[in-house]
Coordinates of C-alpha atoms in Angstrom, one line a residue:
M17 CA -214.4 -161.8 -9.0
K18 CA -215.1 -162.9 -12.6
I19 CA -214.6 -160.8 -15.7
L20 CA -215.8 -161.7 -19.2
H21 CA -214.0 -160.3 -22.3
T22 CA -215.6 -160.1 -25.7
A23 CA -215.3 -157.8 -28.8
D24 CA -216.1 -157.3 -32.5
W25 CA -219.8 -158.1 -32.4
H26 CA -220.4 -156.2 -35.7
L27 CA -224.2 -156.1 -35.1
G28 CA -225.9 -155.3 -38.4
Q29 CA -223.3 -156.9 -40.5
K30 CA -224.4 -158.5 -43.8
L31 CA -222.7 -161.2 -45.8
Y32 CA -223.4 -160.9 -49.5
D33 CA -226.5 -158.8 -48.5
R34 CA -227.7 -161.5 -46.1
N35 CA -228.7 -160.3 -42.7
R36 CA -226.8 -161.9 -39.7
A37 CA -229.4 -160.8 -37.1
E38 CA -230.4 -164.4 -36.3
E39 CA -226.8 -165.5 -35.6
H40 CA -226.2 -162.4 -33.5
Q41 CA -229.3 -162.9 -31.5
F42 CA -228.3 -166.5 -30.7
F43 CA -225.0 -165.1 -29.5
L44 CA -226.5 -162.4 -27.4
D45 CA -229.0 -164.8 -25.8
W46 CA -226.1 -167.3 -25.1
L47 CA -224.0 -164.5 -23.6
L48 CA -226.8 -163.5 -21.2
E49 CA -226.9 -167.2 -20.1
V50 CA -223.2 -167.2 -19.5
L51 CA -223.4 -164.0 -17.5
V52 CA -226.0 -165.6 -15.2
I53 CA -224.5 -169.1 -14.9
E54 CA -220.9 -167.9 -14.4
E55 CA -222.1 -165.1 -12.1
I56 CA -220.0 -162.6 -14.0
D57 CA -219.1 -159.3 -12.2
I58 CA -217.7 -157.3 -15.1
L59 CA -218.3 -157.6 -18.9
L60 CA -215.8 -156.0 -21.2
V61 CA -216.7 -155.3 -24.8
S62 CA -213.7 -154.1 -26.7
G63 CA -215.0 -152.2 -29.7
D64 CA -216.8 -152.7 -33.0
I65 CA -220.2 -153.2 -31.4
F66 CA -221.8 -152.3 -34.7
D67 CA -220.6 -153.0 -38.3
T68 CA -221.3 -149.5 -39.6
Y69 CA -221.4 -145.9 -38.3
N70 CA -225.2 -145.8 -38.9
P71 CA -226.4 -149.3 -37.8
P72 CA -229.8 -150.5 -39.0
T73 CA -232.7 -150.4 -36.6
D74 CA -232.7 -154.1 -35.9
A75 CA -229.1 -154.0 -34.8
Q76 CA -229.8 -151.0 -32.6
S77 CA -232.7 -153.0 -31.1
Q78 CA -230.5 -156.0 -30.4
Y79 CA -227.9 -153.8 -28.6
Y80 CA -230.4 -152.0 -26.4
N81 CA -232.5 -155.1 -25.7
F82 CA -229.3 -156.8 -24.6
L83 CA -228.3 -153.9 -22.3
A84 CA -231.8 -153.8 -20.8
Q85 CA -231.7 -157.6 -20.0
A86 CA -228.1 -157.4 -18.7
R87 CA -228.8 -154.5 -16.3
A88 CA -231.3 -156.7 -14.5
L89 CA -228.4 -158.7 -13.3
S90 CA -227.8 -156.7 -10.1
R91 CA -224.1 -157.4 -9.6
L92 CA -223.0 -156.9 -13.2
S93 CA -221.1 -153.9 -14.5
I94 CA -220.5 -153.5 -18.2
I95 CA -217.8 -151.5 -20.0
I96 CA -218.2 -150.8 -23.7
T97 CA -215.6 -149.1 -25.9
G98 CA -215.9 -147.9 -29.5
G99 CA -214.1 -149.5 -32.4
N100 CA -213.2 -148.2 -35.9
H101 CA -216.5 -149.4 -37.2
D102 CA -218.5 -147.6 -34.5
S103 CA -219.8 -144.0 -34.4
S104 CA -218.5 -142.5 -31.1
R105 CA -221.4 -140.1 -31.1
F106 CA -223.9 -142.8 -31.5
L107 CA -222.4 -144.9 -28.7
N108 CA -221.9 -142.0 -26.4
A109 CA -225.4 -140.6 -26.8
P110 CA -227.0 -142.6 -23.9
A111 CA -223.8 -142.9 -21.9
E112 CA -224.7 -140.6 -19.0
M113 CA -228.1 -142.3 -18.6
L114 CA -226.6 -145.8 -18.7
K115 CA -224.1 -145.0 -15.9
S116 CA -226.9 -145.3 -13.3
D117 CA -227.1 -148.9 -14.3
R118 CA -223.4 -149.5 -14.0
I119 CA -223.0 -149.5 -17.8
F120 CA -220.0 -147.4 -18.9
V121 CA -219.6 -146.4 -22.5
I122 CA -216.5 -144.8 -24.0
G123 CA -217.3 -144.4 -27.6
G124 CA -214.2 -142.4 -28.6
A125 CA -211.1 -140.9 -27.1
C126 CA -211.7 -138.3 -24.4
E127 CA -210.1 -134.9 -24.4
D128 CA -208.9 -135.7 -20.9
C129 CA -207.8 -139.4 -21.1
S130 CA -208.3 -139.9 -17.4
E131 CA -212.0 -139.9 -18.1
E132 CA -211.4 -143.3 -19.8
L133 CA -210.3 -144.7 -16.4
I134 CA -213.4 -146.5 -15.0
T135 CA -213.6 -147.4 -11.3
V136 CA -215.9 -150.4 -11.0
Q137 CA -217.8 -150.8 -7.8
N138 CA -220.1 -153.6 -6.7
P139 CA -223.7 -152.7 -5.4
E140 CA -222.3 -152.4 -1.9
G141 CA -220.0 -149.6 -3.1
N142 CA -216.7 -151.6 -2.8
I143 CA -214.2 -151.1 -5.5
Q144 CA -213.7 -154.2 -7.6
A145 CA -211.3 -153.2 -10.4
L146 CA -209.9 -150.3 -12.3
I147 CA -210.3 -150.4 -16.1
A148 CA -208.4 -148.3 -18.6
A149 CA -211.3 -148.3 -21.2
V150 CA -209.4 -147.2 -24.3
P151 CA -211.5 -147.1 -27.5
F152 CA -210.1 -147.1 -31.1
L153 CA -207.6 -144.2 -31.3
K154 CA -207.6 -142.2 -34.5
E155 CA -204.5 -140.4 -35.6
S156 CA -206.1 -137.1 -34.7
D157 CA -206.7 -138.4 -31.1
I158 CA -203.0 -139.0 -30.4
R159 CA -200.8 -136.7 -32.5
T160 CA -200.7 -133.7 -34.7
G161 CA -199.0 -134.7 -37.9
A162 CA -196.6 -132.5 -39.8
Q163 CA -196.6 -132.2 -43.6
L164 CA -194.1 -134.0 -45.7
E165 CA -193.4 -136.7 -43.1
T166 CA -192.0 -140.0 -44.2
A167 CA -194.0 -143.2 -43.6
E168 CA -191.6 -144.2 -40.9
E169 CA -192.0 -140.8 -39.1
I170 CA -195.8 -141.1 -39.2
T171 CA -195.8 -144.7 -37.9
A172 CA -193.3 -143.7 -35.1
G173 CA -195.5 -140.8 -34.1
I174 CA -198.6 -142.9 -34.0
T175 CA -196.9 -145.6 -31.9
S176 CA -195.5 -143.1 -29.4
G177 CA -198.9 -141.5 -29.2
I178 CA -200.7 -144.8 -28.3
A179 CA -198.0 -145.6 -25.8
A180 CA -198.3 -142.2 -24.1
H181 CA -202.1 -142.7 -23.9
Y182 CA -201.8 -146.0 -22.1
D183 CA -198.9 -144.7 -19.9
A184 CA -201.0 -141.7 -18.8
L185 CA -204.0 -144.0 -17.9
Y186 CA -201.8 -146.4 -15.9
K187 CA -200.1 -143.5 -14.0
A188 CA -203.5 -142.1 -13.1
A189 CA -204.5 -145.4 -11.6
E190 CA -201.1 -145.8 -9.9
E191 CA -201.2 -142.4 -8.2
N192 CA -204.2 -143.3 -6.0
S193 CA -203.0 -145.8 -3.4
R194 CA -206.6 -147.0 -2.6
F195 CA -206.5 -149.1 -5.7
A196 CA -203.5 -151.1 -4.4
D197 CA -205.6 -154.2 -3.6
V198 CA -207.7 -154.3 -6.8
P199 CA -206.7 -155.4 -10.3
V200 CA -206.0 -152.8 -13.0
L201 CA -206.9 -153.9 -16.6
A202 CA -206.8 -152.2 -20.0
M203 CA -209.0 -152.4 -23.1
G204 CA -207.9 -151.6 -26.6
H205 CA -209.1 -151.7 -30.2
L206 CA -205.9 -151.8 -32.4
Y207 CA -203.5 -154.0 -34.3
V208 CA -200.8 -155.3 -31.9
S209 CA -197.5 -156.8 -33.0
G210 CA -197.6 -160.5 -33.5
A211 CA -201.4 -160.7 -34.1
K212 CA -202.4 -163.0 -36.9
F213 CA -205.1 -161.9 -39.3
S214 CA -207.7 -164.5 -40.2
D215 CA -207.3 -165.2 -43.9
T216 CA -210.0 -162.7 -44.7
D217 CA -210.6 -162.3 -48.4
S218 CA -211.3 -159.2 -50.4
L219 CA -215.1 -159.5 -50.1
Q220 CA -215.3 -159.3 -46.3
R221 CA -212.1 -157.9 -45.0
S222 CA -213.4 -155.5 -42.3
E223 CA -210.5 -156.2 -40.0
R224 CA -208.0 -155.5 -42.8
D225 CA -209.5 -152.1 -43.6
I226 CA -206.7 -150.6 -41.5
H227 CA -207.5 -147.2 -40.2
V228 CA -204.9 -144.5 -40.2
G229 CA -204.5 -144.9 -36.5
N230 CA -203.5 -148.5 -36.9
L231 CA -200.7 -148.1 -39.5
G232 CA -198.0 -150.6 -38.5
A233 CA -198.4 -152.6 -35.4
F234 CA -198.2 -151.5 -31.8
P235 CA -195.5 -153.5 -29.9
T236 CA -196.8 -155.3 -26.8
R237 CA -193.7 -154.2 -24.8
L238 CA -195.0 -150.6 -24.9
F239 CA -198.0 -151.5 -22.8
P240 CA -197.4 -150.6 -19.1
E241 CA -196.3 -153.8 -17.3
G242 CA -198.8 -153.2 -14.4
F243 CA -201.9 -154.1 -16.4
S244 CA -202.9 -157.6 -15.2
Y245 CA -204.9 -158.2 -18.4
I246 CA -205.3 -156.4 -21.7
A247 CA -208.6 -157.1 -23.4
L248 CA -208.2 -156.4 -27.2
G249 CA -210.5 -156.1 -30.1
H250 CA -210.1 -155.4 -33.9
I251 CA -208.6 -158.8 -35.0
H252 CA -211.4 -161.3 -35.5
G253 CA -209.4 -164.5 -34.7
A254 CA -209.1 -165.3 -30.9
Q255 CA -205.5 -165.3 -29.9
T256 CA -202.8 -164.3 -27.5
V257 CA -200.1 -161.9 -28.8
G258 CA -196.5 -161.1 -28.1
G259 CA -195.8 -164.4 -26.4
T260 CA -197.8 -163.3 -23.5
R261 CA -200.6 -164.9 -21.5
H262 CA -202.5 -161.8 -20.5
I263 CA -202.7 -159.8 -23.8
R264 CA -205.5 -161.3 -25.9
Y265 CA -208.0 -160.8 -28.7
S266 CA -211.3 -162.5 -27.9
G267 CA -212.1 -162.5 -31.6
S268 CA -215.6 -162.0 -33.1
P269 CA -218.4 -164.2 -31.8
I270 CA -219.5 -165.3 -35.3
P271 CA -217.5 -165.8 -38.5
L272 CA -217.8 -162.6 -40.4
S273 CA -216.7 -164.0 -43.8
F274 CA -216.2 -167.4 -45.5
S275 CA -212.4 -167.0 -44.9
E276 CA -213.2 -167.0 -41.1
R277 CA -215.3 -170.1 -41.4
Q278 CA -212.9 -172.5 -39.7
S279 CA -211.9 -170.4 -36.7
L280 CA -213.3 -171.2 -33.2
R281 CA -215.4 -168.5 -31.7
Q282 CA -215.0 -167.6 -28.1
V283 CA -215.2 -165.2 -25.2
I284 CA -212.6 -165.1 -22.4
L285 CA -213.4 -165.7 -18.7
L286 CA -211.0 -164.2 -16.2
K287 CA -211.0 -165.2 -12.5
Y288 CA -209.4 -163.0 -9.9
E289 CA -208.6 -163.3 -6.2
H290 CA -208.2 -159.7 -5.0
Q291 CA -205.7 -158.3 -7.5
Q292 CA -204.3 -161.6 -8.6
L293 CA -205.4 -163.1 -11.9
I294 CA -205.7 -166.8 -11.2
S295 CA -207.1 -168.2 -14.4
I296 CA -207.9 -167.4 -18.0
Q297 CA -210.5 -169.7 -19.6
P298 CA -211.8 -169.4 -23.2
L299 CA -215.5 -170.3 -23.5
E300 CA -216.5 -171.5 -27.0
V301 CA -219.4 -169.7 -28.5
P302 CA -221.9 -172.3 -30.0
L303 CA -222.0 -172.2 -33.8
Q304 CA -225.5 -171.8 -35.1
R305 CA -224.8 -171.4 -38.8
R306 CA -222.0 -172.9 -40.6
L307 CA -220.2 -171.2 -43.5
I308 CA -218.9 -173.5 -46.2
R309 CA -216.7 -172.7 -49.2
F310 CA -216.8 -175.2 -52.1
E311 CA -213.8 -174.9 -54.5
G312 CA -212.7 -176.9 -57.6
T313 CA -214.1 -177.9 -60.9
G314 CA -217.8 -177.9 -61.6
V315 CA -218.0 -181.7 -61.1
E316 CA -216.0 -181.7 -57.9
I317 CA -218.1 -178.9 -56.5
L318 CA -221.4 -180.6 -57.3
N319 CA -220.1 -183.8 -55.6
Q320 CA -219.1 -181.9 -52.5
I321 CA -222.5 -180.2 -52.3
T322 CA -224.6 -183.4 -52.7
G323 CA -222.4 -185.2 -50.1
Y324 CA -222.8 -182.4 -47.5
S325 CA -224.9 -182.8 -44.3
S326 CA -225.4 -180.5 -41.3
E327 CA -227.2 -180.5 -38.0
D328 CA -226.8 -176.8 -37.3
V329 CA -229.7 -174.8 -35.9
L330 CA -229.7 -172.4 -38.8
S331 CA -229.4 -173.6 -42.4
P332 CA -225.8 -173.4 -43.6
W333 CA -224.6 -170.8 -46.1
G334 CA -222.3 -171.7 -48.9
E335 CA -219.9 -170.0 -51.3
V336 CA -218.8 -171.6 -54.6
I337 CA -215.6 -170.8 -56.5
Y338 CA -215.2 -172.9 -59.6
T339 CA -212.2 -173.1 -62.0
D340 CA -213.2 -174.7 -65.2
E341 CA -214.8 -173.3 -68.4
Q342 CA -218.6 -173.7 -68.6
S343 CA -221.8 -171.7 -68.8
H344 CA -222.1 -169.6 -65.6
Q345 CA -225.8 -169.5 -65.7
A346 CA -226.2 -173.2 -66.3
F347 CA -223.7 -174.0 -63.6
C348 CA -225.5 -171.8 -61.1
E349 CA -228.8 -173.6 -61.8
K350 CA -227.0 -177.0 -61.1
V351 CA -225.5 -175.6 -57.9
D352 CA -228.9 -174.3 -56.7
H353 CA -230.6 -177.6 -57.5
A354 CA -227.9 -179.6 -55.6
A355 CA -227.9 -177.2 -52.7
Q356 CA -231.7 -177.3 -52.2
S357 CA -231.6 -181.1 -52.0
V358 CA -229.3 -181.0 -48.9
G359 CA -230.8 -177.8 -47.3
L360 CA -227.9 -175.5 -48.3
D361 CA -228.3 -171.9 -49.1
I362 CA -225.6 -170.8 -51.7
L363 CA -224.9 -167.1 -51.3
K364 CA -222.4 -166.6 -54.1
V365 CA -221.1 -168.5 -57.2
R366 CA -218.0 -167.1 -58.8
K367 CA -215.4 -168.1 -61.2
L368 CA -211.6 -167.7 -61.2
T369 CA -210.8 -166.5 -64.7
L370 CA -209.3 -163.7 -66.8
L371 CA -211.1 -160.5 -66.2
S372 CA -213.6 -158.6 -68.3
S373 CA -213.6 -154.8 -68.7
H374 CA -215.9 -154.1 -65.7
K375 CA -213.8 -156.2 -63.3
I376 CA -210.2 -155.9 -62.0
T377 CA -207.6 -158.3 -60.6
V378 CA -207.5 -158.0 -56.9
R379 CA -204.0 -158.5 -55.6
L380 CA -204.2 -158.5 -51.8
E381 CA -202.0 -160.0 -49.1
G382 CA -202.8 -163.7 -48.6
T383 CA -205.4 -163.9 -51.4
P384 CA -205.2 -165.2 -55.0
S385 CA -206.1 -163.0 -57.9
E386 CA -209.9 -163.3 -58.3
D387 CA -212.8 -162.3 -60.5
I388 CA -214.2 -159.5 -58.4
E389 CA -216.7 -156.9 -59.3
F390 CA -216.2 -153.2 -58.4
K391 CA -219.1 -153.1 -56.0
E392 CA -217.3 -155.8 -53.9
L393 CA -214.2 -153.7 -53.4
S394 CA -213.3 -151.1 -50.8
P395 CA -212.2 -147.6 -51.9
L396 CA -208.6 -148.5 -50.8
D397 CA -208.7 -151.7 -53.0
I398 CA -209.6 -149.6 -56.1
F399 CA -207.1 -146.9 -55.4
T400 CA -204.4 -149.5 -54.8
Q401 CA -205.1 -151.2 -58.1
K402 CA -205.3 -147.9 -60.0
C403 CA -201.9 -147.0 -58.7
L404 CA -200.5 -150.4 -59.6
I405 CA -202.0 -150.6 -63.1
K406 CA -201.6 -147.0 -64.3
N407 CA -198.5 -145.9 -62.5
D408 CA -196.7 -149.2 -61.5
L409 CA -196.8 -147.9 -57.9
D410 CA -197.1 -150.6 -55.2
L411 CA -198.7 -148.9 -52.1
S412 CA -197.2 -151.5 -49.8
S413 CA -193.7 -150.4 -50.7
E414 CA -191.7 -147.7 -49.1
K415 CA -192.2 -145.5 -52.1
G416 CA -195.9 -146.0 -52.2
A417 CA -196.6 -145.7 -48.4
P418 CA -197.0 -141.9 -48.4
Y419 CA -199.6 -142.1 -51.1
R420 CA -201.5 -144.8 -49.2
I421 CA -201.3 -142.7 -46.0
A422 CA -202.6 -139.6 -47.8
F423 CA -205.5 -141.5 -49.4
E424 CA -206.4 -143.1 -46.0
R425 CA -206.4 -139.6 -44.4
I426 CA -208.7 -138.3 -47.1
L427 CA -210.9 -141.4 -46.8
E428 CA -211.1 -141.0 -43.0
D429 CA -212.2 -137.4 -43.4
V430 CA -214.9 -138.3 -45.9
T431 CA -216.1 -141.2 -43.8
N432 CA -216.3 -139.2 -40.6
K433 CA -217.9 -136.1 -42.2
P434 CA -221.5 -137.1 -41.8
E435 CA -220.8 -137.9 -38.1
A436 CA -219.1 -134.6 -37.6
N437 CA -222.1 -132.7 -39.0
A438 CA -224.6 -134.7 -37.1

């Protein structure tokens, strides 16, 4: 039996207002080829199918067209879970209809978590695997918080709630002896201890917009030991975690920001004999469009651009960050002229400098202070800076953590309100 693990597609995502539909379509077409060539039995997609709660129509079309083509593969089963960027209502809407084609969708946590336990059967009716299809777990899914809790108490409550969720699913699988000869796997969309963030900058840090349900990091030791493989989503860089071989993030199939430009993109191929996992093989996703960041003085950047060449299928996209004093408009014109001569498309030119009144200094983990406009910031970025500048309160500190948690709870309520009223 062969299983393929992928996650974090982020269909409908835009980079500096540029549509990524072409890149996503190349990936989906390639994925279909892999499913056929490798004769995949089960496809696992671990959350963040879409980039927003209300995905654009072209992203919806890509998703449903992919499912329509994939279901023509008679031996393939597909399991899809929701991520923090997905609307559980949107994903779940066609779930009952899709089951007849062996496509199982768990958009959000179920009231009875045993409903997240998927028994995968082949066309002959033989059980192939048991999958704990755990979606992104919001705080409200796993615990009832008390007022005036400390940050440590909140984190401990969330951690124990996630652990209890996985324990209950594994026990439900274990209780039925007929599953003794098939593998039991788990899926998840969360931040796990030891996971390394890509150096995502403040402009495209979707994996760093940590939801309330992901405060802190979930320890790998709290996953039940009986899962033969744990297919994770949420972190965009492909990696193993916790010093293990079988707990992995597949990563996103395309680089979602310029800070992710150098990471390899992959899906994970698992091969089983009965319940034994015999091999784990990363399959590299072909890169169709390269993202390039040019940094330095104006002269250095122009030399870098004019010396650039690419054989990619799609024209490369560039970002320019310059450091010296010169006319911004004049420099942009020089950059555009140089880029056109080598077939580059420059999406953004910005300068590292002291800030004007309509901009703020962004002080984020792993990033320098940069010249960033308000429209490029998340609500949490702005609140963080407001607290730091006006009240000298660092939200990453123990003192500031309760304020951050309270703001994230409010933000979650506001973000989810349209969905709740849908």
